[in-house]
PDB file of N, CA and C in Angstrom:
ATOM      1  N   GLY A   1      91.512 131.087 149.329  1.00 49.00           N
ATOM      2  CA  GLY A   1      92.477 131.037 148.285  1.00 49.00           C
ATOM      3  C   GLY A   1      92.549 129.663 147.658  1.00 49.00           C
ATOM      4  N   MET A   2      93.435 129.531 146.731  1.00 60.00           N
ATOM      5  CA  MET A   2      93.610 128.277 146.025  1.00 60.00           C
ATOM      6  C   MET A   2      94.249 127.240 146.951  1.00 60.00           C
ATOM      7  N   LYS A   3      93.770 126.002 146.861  1.00 64.00           N
ATOM      8  CA  LYS A   3      94.349 124.910 147.642  1.00 64.00           C
ATOM      9  C   LYS A   3      95.313 124.122 146.763  1.00 64.00           C
ATOM     10  N   TYR A   4      96.349 123.608 147.371  1.00 59.00           N
ATOM     11  CA  TYR A   4      97.304 122.790 146.648  1.00 59.00           C
ATOM     12  C   TYR A   4      97.022 121.327 146.961  1.00 59.00           C
ATOM     13  N   PRO A   5      96.826 120.493 145.927  1.00 67.00           N
ATOM     14  CA  PRO A   5      96.542 119.081 146.180  1.00 67.00           C
ATOM     15  C   PRO A   5      97.694 118.422 146.934  1.00 67.00           C
ATOM     16  N   GLY A   6      97.350 117.658 147.954  1.00 64.00           N
ATOM     17  CA  GLY A   6      98.365 116.937 148.713  1.00 64.00           C
ATOM     18  C   GLY A   6      99.149 117.800 149.671  1.00 64.00           C
ATOM     19  N   GLY A   7      98.706 119.032 149.912  1.00 64.00           N
ATOM     20  CA  GLY A   7      99.454 119.943 150.777  1.00 64.00           C
ATOM     21  C   GLY A   7      99.634 119.424 152.186  1.00 64.00           C
ATOM     22  N   TYR A   8      98.600 118.796 152.743  1.00 62.00           N
ATOM     23  CA  TYR A   8      98.691 118.264 154.109  1.00 62.00           C
ATOM     24  C   TYR A   8      99.794 117.221 154.194  1.00 62.00           C
ATOM     25  N   HIS A   9      99.824 116.298 153.227  1.00 62.00           N
ATOM     26  CA  HIS A   9     100.819 115.225 153.257  1.00 62.00           C
ATOM     27  C   HIS A   9     102.227 115.750 152.992  1.00 62.00           C
ATOM     28  N   ARG A  10     102.356 116.709 152.091  1.00 62.00           N
ATOM     29  CA  ARG A  10     103.678 117.304 151.853  1.00 62.00           C
ATOM     30  C   ARG A  10     104.169 118.015 153.102  1.00 62.00           C
ATOM     31  N   SER A  11     103.269 118.735 153.775  1.00 60.00           N
ATOM     32  CA  SER A  11     103.638 119.430 155.012  1.00 60.00           C
ATOM     33  C   SER A  11     104.043 118.421 156.082  1.00 60.00           C
ATOM     34  N   ARG A  12     103.286 117.347 156.206  1.00 59.00           N
ATOM     35  CA  ARG A  12     103.591 116.315 157.206  1.00 59.00           C
ATOM     36  C   ARG A  12     104.939 115.671 156.918  1.00 59.00           C
ATOM     37  N   ASN A  13     105.220 115.389 155.651  1.00 58.00           N
ATOM     38  CA  ASN A  13     106.520 114.816 155.285  1.00 58.00           C
ATOM     39  C   ASN A  13     107.652 115.776 155.624  1.00 58.00           C
ATOM     40  N   LYS A  14     107.466 117.052 155.322  1.00 56.00           N
ATOM     41  CA  LYS A  14     108.500 118.039 155.625  1.00 56.00           C
ATOM     42  C   LYS A  14     108.757 118.092 157.120  1.00 56.00           C
ATOM     43  N   HIS A  15     107.692 118.105 157.915  1.00 56.00           N
ATOM     44  CA  HIS A  15     107.870 118.132 159.366  1.00 56.00           C
ATOM     45  C   HIS A  15     108.559 116.865 159.859  1.00 56.00           C
ATOM     46  N   GLY A  16     108.330 115.744 159.183  1.00 57.00           N
ATOM     47  CA  GLY A  16     109.015 114.509 159.552  1.00 57.00           C
ATOM     48  C   GLY A  16     110.521 114.626 159.396  1.00 57.00           C
ATOM     49  N   PHE A  17     110.968 115.372 158.402  1.00 55.00           N
ATOM     50  CA  PHE A  17     112.393 115.548 158.171  1.00 55.00           C
ATOM     51  C   PHE A  17     113.046 116.469 159.198  1.00 55.00           C
ATOM     52  N   ILE A  18     112.245 117.312 159.845  1.00 61.00           N
ATOM     53  CA  ILE A  18     112.828 118.276 160.782  1.00 61.00           C
ATOM     54  C   ILE A  18     112.466 117.969 162.234  1.00 61.00           C
ATOM     55  N   LYS A  19     112.093 116.722 162.512  1.00 60.00           N
ATOM     56  CA  LYS A  19     111.669 116.323 163.854  1.00 60.00           C
ATOM     57  C   LYS A  19     112.691 116.719 164.928  1.00 60.00           C
ATOM     58  N   GLU A  20     113.962 116.569 164.636  1.00 62.00           N
ATOM     59  CA  GLU A  20     114.984 116.888 165.641  1.00 62.00           C
ATOM     60  C   GLU A  20     114.996 118.372 166.006  1.00 62.00           C
ATOM     61  N   HIS A  21     114.374 119.210 165.179  1.00 65.00           N
ATOM     62  CA  HIS A  21     114.323 120.642 165.460  1.00 65.00           C
ATOM     63  C   HIS A  21     113.026 121.070 166.140  1.00 65.00           C
ATOM     64  N   MET A  22     112.052 120.167 166.211  1.00 75.00           N
ATOM     65  CA  MET A  22     110.758 120.475 166.820  1.00 75.00           C
ATOM     66  C   MET A  22     110.845 120.170 168.310  1.00 75.00           C
ATOM     67  N   THR A  23     111.351 121.134 169.068  1.00 81.00           N
ATOM     68  CA  THR A  23     111.584 120.977 170.500  1.00 81.00           C
ATOM     69  C   THR A  23     110.891 122.107 171.268  1.00 81.00           C
ATOM     70  N   THR A  24     110.852 121.971 172.580  1.00 83.00           N
ATOM     71  CA  THR A  24     110.292 123.038 173.408  1.00 83.00           C
ATOM     72  C   THR A  24     111.073 124.332 173.198  1.00 83.00           C
ATOM     73  N   LYS A  25     112.388 124.234 173.144  1.00 85.00           N
ATOM     74  CA  LYS A  25     113.219 125.435 172.959  1.00 85.00           C
ATOM     75  C   LYS A  25     112.876 126.121 171.632  1.00 85.00           C
ATOM     76  N   ALA A  26     112.754 125.339 170.568  1.00 85.00           N
ATOM     77  CA  ALA A  26     112.416 125.918 169.267  1.00 85.00           C
ATOM     78  C   ALA A  26     111.009 126.511 169.279  1.00 85.00           C
ATOM     79  N   ALA A  27     110.081 125.858 169.981  1.00 86.00           N
ATOM     80  CA  ALA A  27     108.705 126.363 170.063  1.00 86.00           C
ATOM     81  C   ALA A  27     108.665 127.699 170.796  1.00 86.00           C
ATOM     82  N   VAL A  28     109.408 127.817 171.891  1.00 88.00           N
ATOM     83  CA  VAL A  28     109.454 129.077 172.636  1.00 88.00           C
ATOM     84  C   VAL A  28     110.040 130.177 171.753  1.00 88.00           C
ATOM     85  N   ARG A  29     111.100 129.874 171.042  1.00 89.00           N
ATOM     86  CA  ARG A  29     111.724 130.862 170.152  1.00 89.00           C
ATOM     87  C   ARG A  29     110.741 131.290 169.066  1.00 89.00           C
ATOM     88  N   TRP A  30     110.027 130.321 168.483  1.00 88.00           N
ATOM     89  CA  TRP A  30     109.071 130.626 167.429  1.00 88.00           C
ATOM     90  C   TRP A  30     107.939 131.501 167.955  1.00 88.00           C
ATOM     91  N   ILE A  31     107.456 131.198 169.169  1.00 89.00           N
ATOM     92  CA  ILE A  31     106.371 132.001 169.749  1.00 89.00           C
ATOM     93  C   ILE A  31     106.850 133.421 170.017  1.00 89.00           C
ATOM     94  N   GLU A  32     108.081 133.576 170.495  1.00 91.00           N
ATOM     95  CA  GLU A  32     108.627 134.934 170.676  1.00 91.00           C
ATOM     96  C   GLU A  32     108.579 135.698 169.358  1.00 91.00           C
ATOM     97  N   LEU A  33     109.032 135.070 168.291  1.00 92.00           N
ATOM     98  CA  LEU A  33     109.049 135.743 166.993  1.00 92.00           C
ATOM     99  C   LEU A  33     107.635 136.024 166.496  1.00 92.00           C
ATOM    100  N   MET A  34     106.712 135.100 166.727  1.00 91.00           N
ATOM    101  CA  MET A  34     105.327 135.316 166.311  1.00 91.00           C
ATOM    102  C   MET A  34     104.721 136.487 167.077  1.00 91.00           C
ATOM    103  N   ARG A  35     105.002 136.587 168.377  1.00 92.00           N
ATOM    104  CA  ARG A  35     104.456 137.697 169.166  1.00 92.00           C
ATOM    105  C   ARG A  35     105.020 139.028 168.691  1.00 92.00           C
ATOM    106  N   LEU A  36     106.302 139.056 168.374  1.00 93.00           N
ATOM    107  CA  LEU A  36     106.891 140.290 167.836  1.00 93.00           C
ATOM    108  C   LEU A  36     106.238 140.667 166.514  1.00 93.00           C
ATOM    109  N   THR A  37     105.997 139.677 165.676  1.00 93.00           N
ATOM    110  CA  THR A  37     105.342 139.923 164.391  1.00 93.00           C
ATOM    111  C   THR A  37     103.944 140.484 164.595  1.00 93.00           C
ATOM    112  N   LEU A  38     103.161 139.867 165.497  1.00 92.00           N
ATOM    113  CA  LEU A  38     101.805 140.352 165.756  1.00 92.00           C
ATOM    114  C   LEU A  38     101.825 141.756 166.353  1.00 92.00           C
ATOM    115  N   ASP A  39     102.808 142.033 167.214  1.00 93.00           N
ATOM    116  CA  ASP A  39     102.905 143.374 167.816  1.00 93.00           C
ATOM    117  C   ASP A  39     103.170 144.448 166.764  1.00 93.00           C
ATOM    118  N   ASN A  40     103.863 144.083 165.693  1.00 94.00           N
ATOM    119  CA  ASN A  40     104.250 145.055 164.675  1.00 94.00           C
ATOM    120  C   ASN A  40     103.358 145.028 163.434  1.00 94.00           C
ATOM    121  N   ALA A  41     102.364 144.143 163.421  1.00 94.00           N
ATOM    122  CA  ALA A  41     101.490 144.004 162.251  1.00 94.00           C
ATOM    123  C   ALA A  41     100.271 144.913 162.367  1.00 94.00           C
ATOM    124  N   ASP A  42      99.829 145.405 161.237  1.00 96.00           N
ATOM    125  CA  ASP A  42      98.576 146.158 161.180  1.00 96.00           C
ATOM    126  C   ASP A  42      97.455 145.142 161.005  1.00 96.00           C
ATOM    127  N   LEU A  43      96.756 144.842 162.079  1.00 95.00           N
ATOM    128  CA  LEU A  43      95.711 143.828 162.065  1.00 95.00           C
ATOM    129  C   LEU A  43      94.331 144.422 161.814  1.00 95.00           C
ATOM    130  N   GLY A  44      94.293 145.689 161.482  1.00 96.00           N
ATOM    131  CA  GLY A  44      93.021 146.341 161.201  1.00 96.00           C
ATOM    132  C   GLY A  44      92.318 146.800 162.463  1.00 96.00           C
ATOM    133  N   PRO A  45      91.127 147.343 162.311  1.00 96.00           N
ATOM    134  CA  PRO A  45      90.439 147.958 163.444  1.00 96.00           C
ATOM    135  C   PRO A  45      89.710 146.979 164.377  1.00 96.00           C
ATOM    136  N   ASP A  46      89.498 145.747 163.952  1.00 96.00           N
ATOM    137  CA  ASP A  46      88.743 144.789 164.768  1.00 96.00           C
ATOM    138  C   ASP A  46      89.648 144.200 165.853  1.00 96.00           C
ATOM    139  N   PRO A  47      89.401 144.484 167.129  1.00 91.00           N
ATOM    140  CA  PRO A  47      90.274 144.016 168.209  1.00 91.00           C
ATOM    141  C   PRO A  47      90.241 142.497 168.400  1.00 91.00           C
ATOM    142  N   ARG A  48      89.279 141.816 167.807  1.00 95.00           N
ATOM    143  CA  ARG A  48      89.182 140.359 167.973  1.00 95.00           C
ATOM    144  C   ARG A  48      90.215 139.610 167.140  1.00 95.00           C
ATOM    145  N   VAL A  49      90.768 140.251 166.133  1.00 95.00           N
ATOM    146  CA  VAL A  49      91.700 139.585 165.226  1.00 95.00           C
ATOM    147  C   VAL A  49      92.908 139.042 165.984  1.00 95.00           C
ATOM    148  N   ARG A  50      93.481 139.838 166.860  1.00 93.00           N
ATOM    149  CA  ARG A  50      94.670 139.406 167.608  1.00 93.00           C
ATOM    150  C   ARG A  50      94.370 138.153 168.417  1.00 93.00           C
ATOM    151  N   GLY A  51      93.246 138.132 169.092  1.00 93.00           N
ATOM    152  CA  GLY A  51      92.871 136.966 169.895  1.00 93.00           C
ATOM    153  C   GLY A  51      92.698 135.707 169.060  1.00 93.00           C
ATOM    154  N   VAL A  52      92.106 135.870 167.890  1.00 94.00           N
ATOM    155  CA  VAL A  52      91.918 134.723 166.987  1.00 94.00           C
ATOM    156  C   VAL A  52      93.281 134.176 166.551  1.00 94.00           C
ATOM    157  N   LEU A  53      94.196 135.060 166.201  1.00 93.00           N
ATOM    158  CA  LEU A  53      95.532 134.620 165.779  1.00 93.00           C
ATOM    159  C   LEU A  53      96.285 133.963 166.929  1.00 93.00           C
ATOM    160  N   GLU A  54      96.170 134.497 168.136  1.00 91.00           N
ATOM    161  CA  GLU A  54      96.819 133.891 169.299  1.00 91.00           C
ATOM    162  C   GLU A  54      96.243 132.504 169.579  1.00 91.00           C
ATOM    163  N   ASP A  55      94.927 132.355 169.463  1.00 92.00           N
ATOM    164  CA  ASP A  55      94.297 131.039 169.643  1.00 92.00           C
ATOM    165  C   ASP A  55      94.792 130.052 168.586  1.00 92.00           C
ATOM    166  N   PHE A  56      94.904 130.521 167.352  1.00 91.00           N
ATOM    167  CA  PHE A  56      95.407 129.673 166.265  1.00 91.00           C
ATOM    168  C   PHE A  56      96.815 129.169 166.580  1.00 91.00           C
ATOM    169  N   VAL A  57      97.680 130.078 167.000  1.00 89.00           N
ATOM    170  CA  VAL A  57      99.057 129.704 167.330  1.00 89.00           C
ATOM    171  C   VAL A  57      99.067 128.685 168.468  1.00 89.00           C
ATOM    172  N   GLU A  58      98.290 128.938 169.504  1.00 89.00           N
ATOM    173  CA  GLU A  58      98.269 128.029 170.654  1.00 89.00           C
ATOM    174  C   GLU A  58      97.775 126.635 170.263  1.00 89.00           C
ATOM    175  N   VAL A  59      96.695 126.572 169.499  1.00 90.00           N
ATOM    176  CA  VAL A  59      96.146 125.276 169.074  1.00 90.00           C
ATOM    177  C   VAL A  59      97.176 124.491 168.262  1.00 90.00           C
ATOM    178  N   HIS A  60      97.847 125.169 167.342  1.00 87.00           N
ATOM    179  CA  HIS A  60      98.816 124.462 166.502  1.00 87.00           C
ATOM    180  C   HIS A  60     100.081 124.100 167.273  1.00 87.00           C
ATOM    181  N   MET A  61     100.491 124.894 168.229  1.00 86.00           N
ATOM    182  CA  MET A  61     101.650 124.518 169.035  1.00 86.00           C
ATOM    183  C   MET A  61     101.330 123.282 169.878  1.00 86.00           C
ATOM    184  N   LEU A  62     100.120 123.189 170.406  1.00 88.00           N
ATOM    185  CA  LEU A  62      99.723 121.993 171.160  1.00 88.00           C
ATOM    186  C   LEU A  62      99.696 120.772 170.238  1.00 88.00           C
ATOM    187  N   LYS A  63      99.227 120.963 169.025  1.00 88.00           N
ATOM    188  CA  LYS A  63      99.200 119.876 168.036  1.00 88.00           C
ATOM    189  C   LYS A  63     100.623 119.429 167.700  1.00 88.00           C
ATOM    190  N   TYR A  64     101.526 120.388 167.459  1.00 85.00           N
ATOM    191  CA  TYR A  64     102.913 120.047 167.158  1.00 85.00           C
ATOM    192  C   TYR A  64     103.582 119.368 168.353  1.00 85.00           C
ATOM    193  N   ALA A  65     103.284 119.825 169.551  1.00 86.00           N
ATOM    194  CA  ALA A  65     103.874 119.209 170.751  1.00 86.00           C
ATOM    195  C   ALA A  65     103.475 117.740 170.833  1.00 86.00           C
ATOM    196  N   LYS A  66     102.221 117.470 170.574  1.00 87.00           N
ATOM    197  CA  LYS A  66     101.748 116.086 170.600  1.00 87.00           C
ATOM    198  C   LYS A  66     102.407 115.267 169.494  1.00 87.00           C
ATOM    199  N   SER A  67     102.493 115.829 168.297  1.00 84.00           N
ATOM    200  CA  SER A  67     103.077 115.116 167.151  1.00 84.00           C
ATOM    201  C   SER A  67     104.563 114.843 167.323  1.00 84.00           C
ATOM    202  N   PHE A  68     105.294 115.791 167.918  1.00 82.00           N
ATOM    203  CA  PHE A  68     106.744 115.684 167.975  1.00 82.00           C
ATOM    204  C   PHE A  68     107.288 115.379 169.364  1.00 82.00           C
ATOM    205  N   GLY A  69     106.396 115.219 170.345  1.00 83.00           N
ATOM    206  CA  GLY A  69     106.811 114.756 171.662  1.00 83.00           C
ATOM    207  C   GLY A  69     107.562 115.767 172.513  1.00 83.00           C
ATOM    208  N   PHE A  70     107.257 117.048 172.378  1.00 81.00           N
ATOM    209  CA  PHE A  70     107.872 118.011 173.298  1.00 81.00           C
ATOM    210  C   PHE A  70     106.823 118.538 174.259  1.00 81.00           C
ATOM    211  N   ASP A  71     107.280 119.128 175.350  1.00 81.00           N
ATOM    212  CA  ASP A  71     106.403 119.557 176.430  1.00 81.00           C
ATOM    213  C   ASP A  71     105.926 120.989 176.197  1.00 81.00           C
ATOM    214  N   PRO A  72     104.622 121.184 175.954  1.00 83.00           N
ATOM    215  CA  PRO A  72     104.110 122.527 175.686  1.00 83.00           C
ATOM    216  C   PRO A  72     103.650 123.262 176.943  1.00 83.00           C
ATOM    217  N   SER A  73     103.815 122.658 178.103  1.00 81.00           N
ATOM    218  CA  SER A  73     103.207 123.206 179.327  1.00 81.00           C
ATOM    219  C   SER A  73     103.733 124.585 179.701  1.00 81.00           C
ATOM    220  N   CYS A  74     104.935 124.927 179.264  1.00 79.00           N
ATOM    221  CA  CYS A  74     105.502 126.217 179.652  1.00 79.00           C
ATOM    222  C   CYS A  74     105.305 127.294 178.584  1.00 79.00           C
ATOM    223  N   LEU A  75     104.706 126.958 177.448  1.00 82.00           N
ATOM    224  CA  LEU A  75     104.574 127.932 176.365  1.00 82.00           C
ATOM    225  C   LEU A  75     103.536 128.992 176.690  1.00 82.00           C
ATOM    226  N   CYS A  76     103.888 130.244 176.515  1.00 82.00           N
ATOM    227  CA  CYS A  76     102.986 131.363 176.799  1.00 82.00           C
ATOM    228  C   CYS A  76     102.752 132.173 175.528  1.00 82.00           C
ATOM    229  N   VAL A  77     101.625 131.927 174.900  1.00 84.00           N
ATOM    230  CA  VAL A  77     101.283 132.688 173.703  1.00 84.00           C
ATOM    231  C   VAL A  77     100.890 134.111 174.097  1.00 84.00           C
ATOM    232  N   THR A  78     100.348 134.261 175.302  1.00 86.00           N
ATOM    233  CA  THR A  78     100.030 135.580 175.862  1.00 86.00           C
ATOM    234  C   THR A  78     100.603 135.640 177.270  1.00 86.00           C
ATOM    235  N   GLY A  79     100.681 136.808 177.842  1.00 85.00           N
ATOM    236  CA  GLY A  79     101.167 136.951 179.213  1.00 85.00           C
ATOM    237  C   GLY A  79     102.676 136.850 179.309  1.00 85.00           C
ATOM    238  N   HIS A  80     103.140 136.569 180.523  1.00 86.00           N
ATOM    239  CA  HIS A  80     104.580 136.492 180.778  1.00 86.00           C
ATOM    240  C   HIS A  80     105.012 135.050 180.923  1.00 86.00           C
ATOM    241  N   GLY A  81     106.265 134.794 180.599  1.00 84.00           N
ATOM    242  CA  GLY A  81     106.833 133.456 180.684  1.00 84.00           C
ATOM    243  C   GLY A  81     107.489 133.092 179.368  1.00 84.00           C
ATOM    244  N   PRO A  82     107.859 131.821 179.205  1.00 87.00           N
ATOM    245  CA  PRO A  82     108.498 131.404 177.963  1.00 87.00           C
ATOM    246  C   PRO A  82     107.612 131.724 176.761  1.00 87.00           C
ATOM    247  N   GLY A  83     108.158 132.425 175.816  1.00 87.00           N
ATOM    248  CA  GLY A  83     107.414 132.864 174.640  1.00 87.00           C
ATOM    249  C   GLY A  83     107.163 134.358 174.639  1.00 87.00           C
ATOM    250  N   ASN A  84     107.426 135.031 175.773  1.00 89.00           N
ATOM    251  CA  ASN A  84     107.260 136.480 175.827  1.00 89.00           C
ATOM    252  C   ASN A  84     108.595 137.133 175.502  1.00 89.00           C
ATOM    253  N   PRO A  85     108.702 137.785 174.337  1.00 90.00           N
ATOM    254  CA  PRO A  85     109.986 138.347 173.918  1.00 90.00           C
ATOM    255  C   PRO A  85     110.444 139.538 174.740  1.00 90.00           C
ATOM    256  N   TYR A  86     109.563 140.077 175.577  1.00 91.00           N
ATOM    257  CA  TYR A  86     109.907 141.266 176.359  1.00 91.00           C
ATOM    258  C   TYR A  86     110.373 140.930 177.770  1.00 91.00           C
ATOM    259  N   ASP A  87     110.222 139.678 178.191  1.00 90.00           N
ATOM    260  CA  ASP A  87     110.642 139.277 179.532  1.00 90.00           C
ATOM    261  C   ASP A  87     112.165 139.172 179.606  1.00 90.00           C
ATOM    262  N   PRO A  88     112.753 139.588 180.734  1.00 90.00           N
ATOM    263  CA  PRO A  88     114.188 139.343 180.918  1.00 90.00           C
ATOM    264  C   PRO A  88     114.447 137.840 180.825  1.00 90.00           C
ATOM    265  N   GLY A  89     115.493 137.464 180.149  1.00 89.00           N
ATOM    266  CA  GLY A  89     115.823 136.051 179.989  1.00 89.00           C
ATOM    267  C   GLY A  89     115.273 135.438 178.721  1.00 89.00           C
ATOM    268  N   SER A  90     114.459 136.202 177.970  1.00 90.00           N
ATOM    269  CA  SER A  90     113.930 135.668 176.708  1.00 90.00           C
ATOM    270  C   SER A  90     115.053 135.572 175.688  1.00 90.00           C
ATOM    271  N   PHE A  91     114.820 134.824 174.626  1.00 89.00           N
ATOM    272  CA  PHE A  91     115.818 134.754 173.559  1.00 89.00           C
ATOM    273  C   PHE A  91     116.082 136.140 172.997  1.00 89.00           C
ATOM    274  N   GLN A  92     115.023 136.970 172.856  1.00 88.00           N
ATOM    275  CA  GLN A  92     115.186 138.325 172.329  1.00 88.00           C
ATOM    276  C   GLN A  92     116.058 139.184 173.229  1.00 88.00           C
ATOM    277  N   GLN A  93     116.066 138.861 174.527  1.00 89.00           N
ATOM    278  CA  GLN A  93     116.871 139.623 175.482  1.00 89.00           C
ATOM    279  C   GLN A  93     118.230 138.961 175.728  1.00 89.00           C
ATOM    280  N   GLY A  94     118.565 137.961 174.921  1.00 89.00           N
ATOM    281  CA  GLY A  94     119.878 137.297 175.031  1.00 89.00           C
ATOM    282  C   GLY A  94     119.921 136.171 176.035  1.00 89.00           C
ATOM    283  N   GLY A  95     118.760 135.717 176.506  1.00 90.00           N
ATOM    284  CA  GLY A  95     118.731 134.652 177.497  1.00 90.00           C
ATOM    285  C   GLY A  95     118.473 133.281 176.899  1.00 90.00           C
ATOM    286  N   ASP A  96     118.028 132.387 177.777  1.00 88.00           N
ATOM    287  CA  ASP A  96     117.790 130.996 177.374  1.00 88.00           C
ATOM    288  C   ASP A  96     116.306 130.717 177.114  1.00 88.00           C
ATOM    289  N   GLY A  97     115.485 131.753 177.046  1.00 86.00           N
ATOM    290  CA  GLY A  97     114.083 131.590 176.761  1.00 86.00           C
ATOM    291  C   GLY A  97     113.205 131.362 177.981  1.00 86.00           C
ATOM    292  N   ASN A  98     113.803 131.417 179.167  1.00 85.00           N
ATOM    293  CA  ASN A  98     113.067 131.215 180.416  1.00 85.00           C
ATOM    294  C   ASN A  98     112.380 129.857 180.502  1.00 85.00           C
ATOM    295  N   ILE A  99     112.947 128.861 179.842  1.00 84.00           N
ATOM    296  CA  ILE A  99     112.367 127.517 179.877  1.00 84.00           C
ATOM    297  C   ILE A  99     112.748 126.878 181.206  1.00 84.00           C
ATOM    298  N   PRO A 100     111.753 126.399 181.984  1.00 82.00           N
ATOM    299  CA  PRO A 100     112.082 125.752 183.260  1.00 82.00           C
ATOM    300  C   PRO A 100     113.030 124.583 183.050  1.00 82.00           C
ATOM    301  N   LYS A 101     113.915 124.364 183.990  1.00 78.00           N
ATOM    302  CA  LYS A 101     114.959 123.331 183.845  1.00 78.00           C
ATOM    303  C   LYS A 101     114.394 121.922 183.744  1.00 78.00           C
ATOM    304  N   ASP A 102     113.200 121.678 184.286  1.00 74.00           N
ATOM    305  CA  ASP A 102     112.634 120.331 184.248  1.00 74.00           C
ATOM    306  C   ASP A 102     111.823 120.058 182.988  1.00 74.00           C
ATOM    307  N   ILE A 103     111.772 121.012 182.059  1.00 70.00           N
ATOM    308  CA  ILE A 103     111.030 120.864 180.810  1.00 70.00           C
ATOM    309  C   ILE A 103     112.016 120.500 179.697  1.00 70.00           C
ATOM    310  N   HIS A 104     111.650 119.543 178.866  1.00 58.00           N
ATOM    311  CA  HIS A 104     112.527 119.139 177.742  1.00 58.00           C
ATOM    312  C   HIS A 104     111.870 119.407 176.433  1.00 58.00           C
TER     313      HIS A 104
END
């Protein structure tokens, strides 16, 4: 598609303004919502698409964790744990996201 000149820098500036919101808790919540979206999306007949999207999310969450100084070690893009919207204790289930107490 069409590229917007300066998009990287505008995106970086925007993220700079929201640094206080870029936390492990927010990342877990975002991953829960992303997983729900992927579960409900028509990704077509190629089974590899889901894996590619999950890898994309994981790579960018690790990048954001490094940029904003939060701990990504508990994030679960797949499987069970923080980021799984179906686990008891997830934000979707009314819990605290299953974030371990020693993670900030």
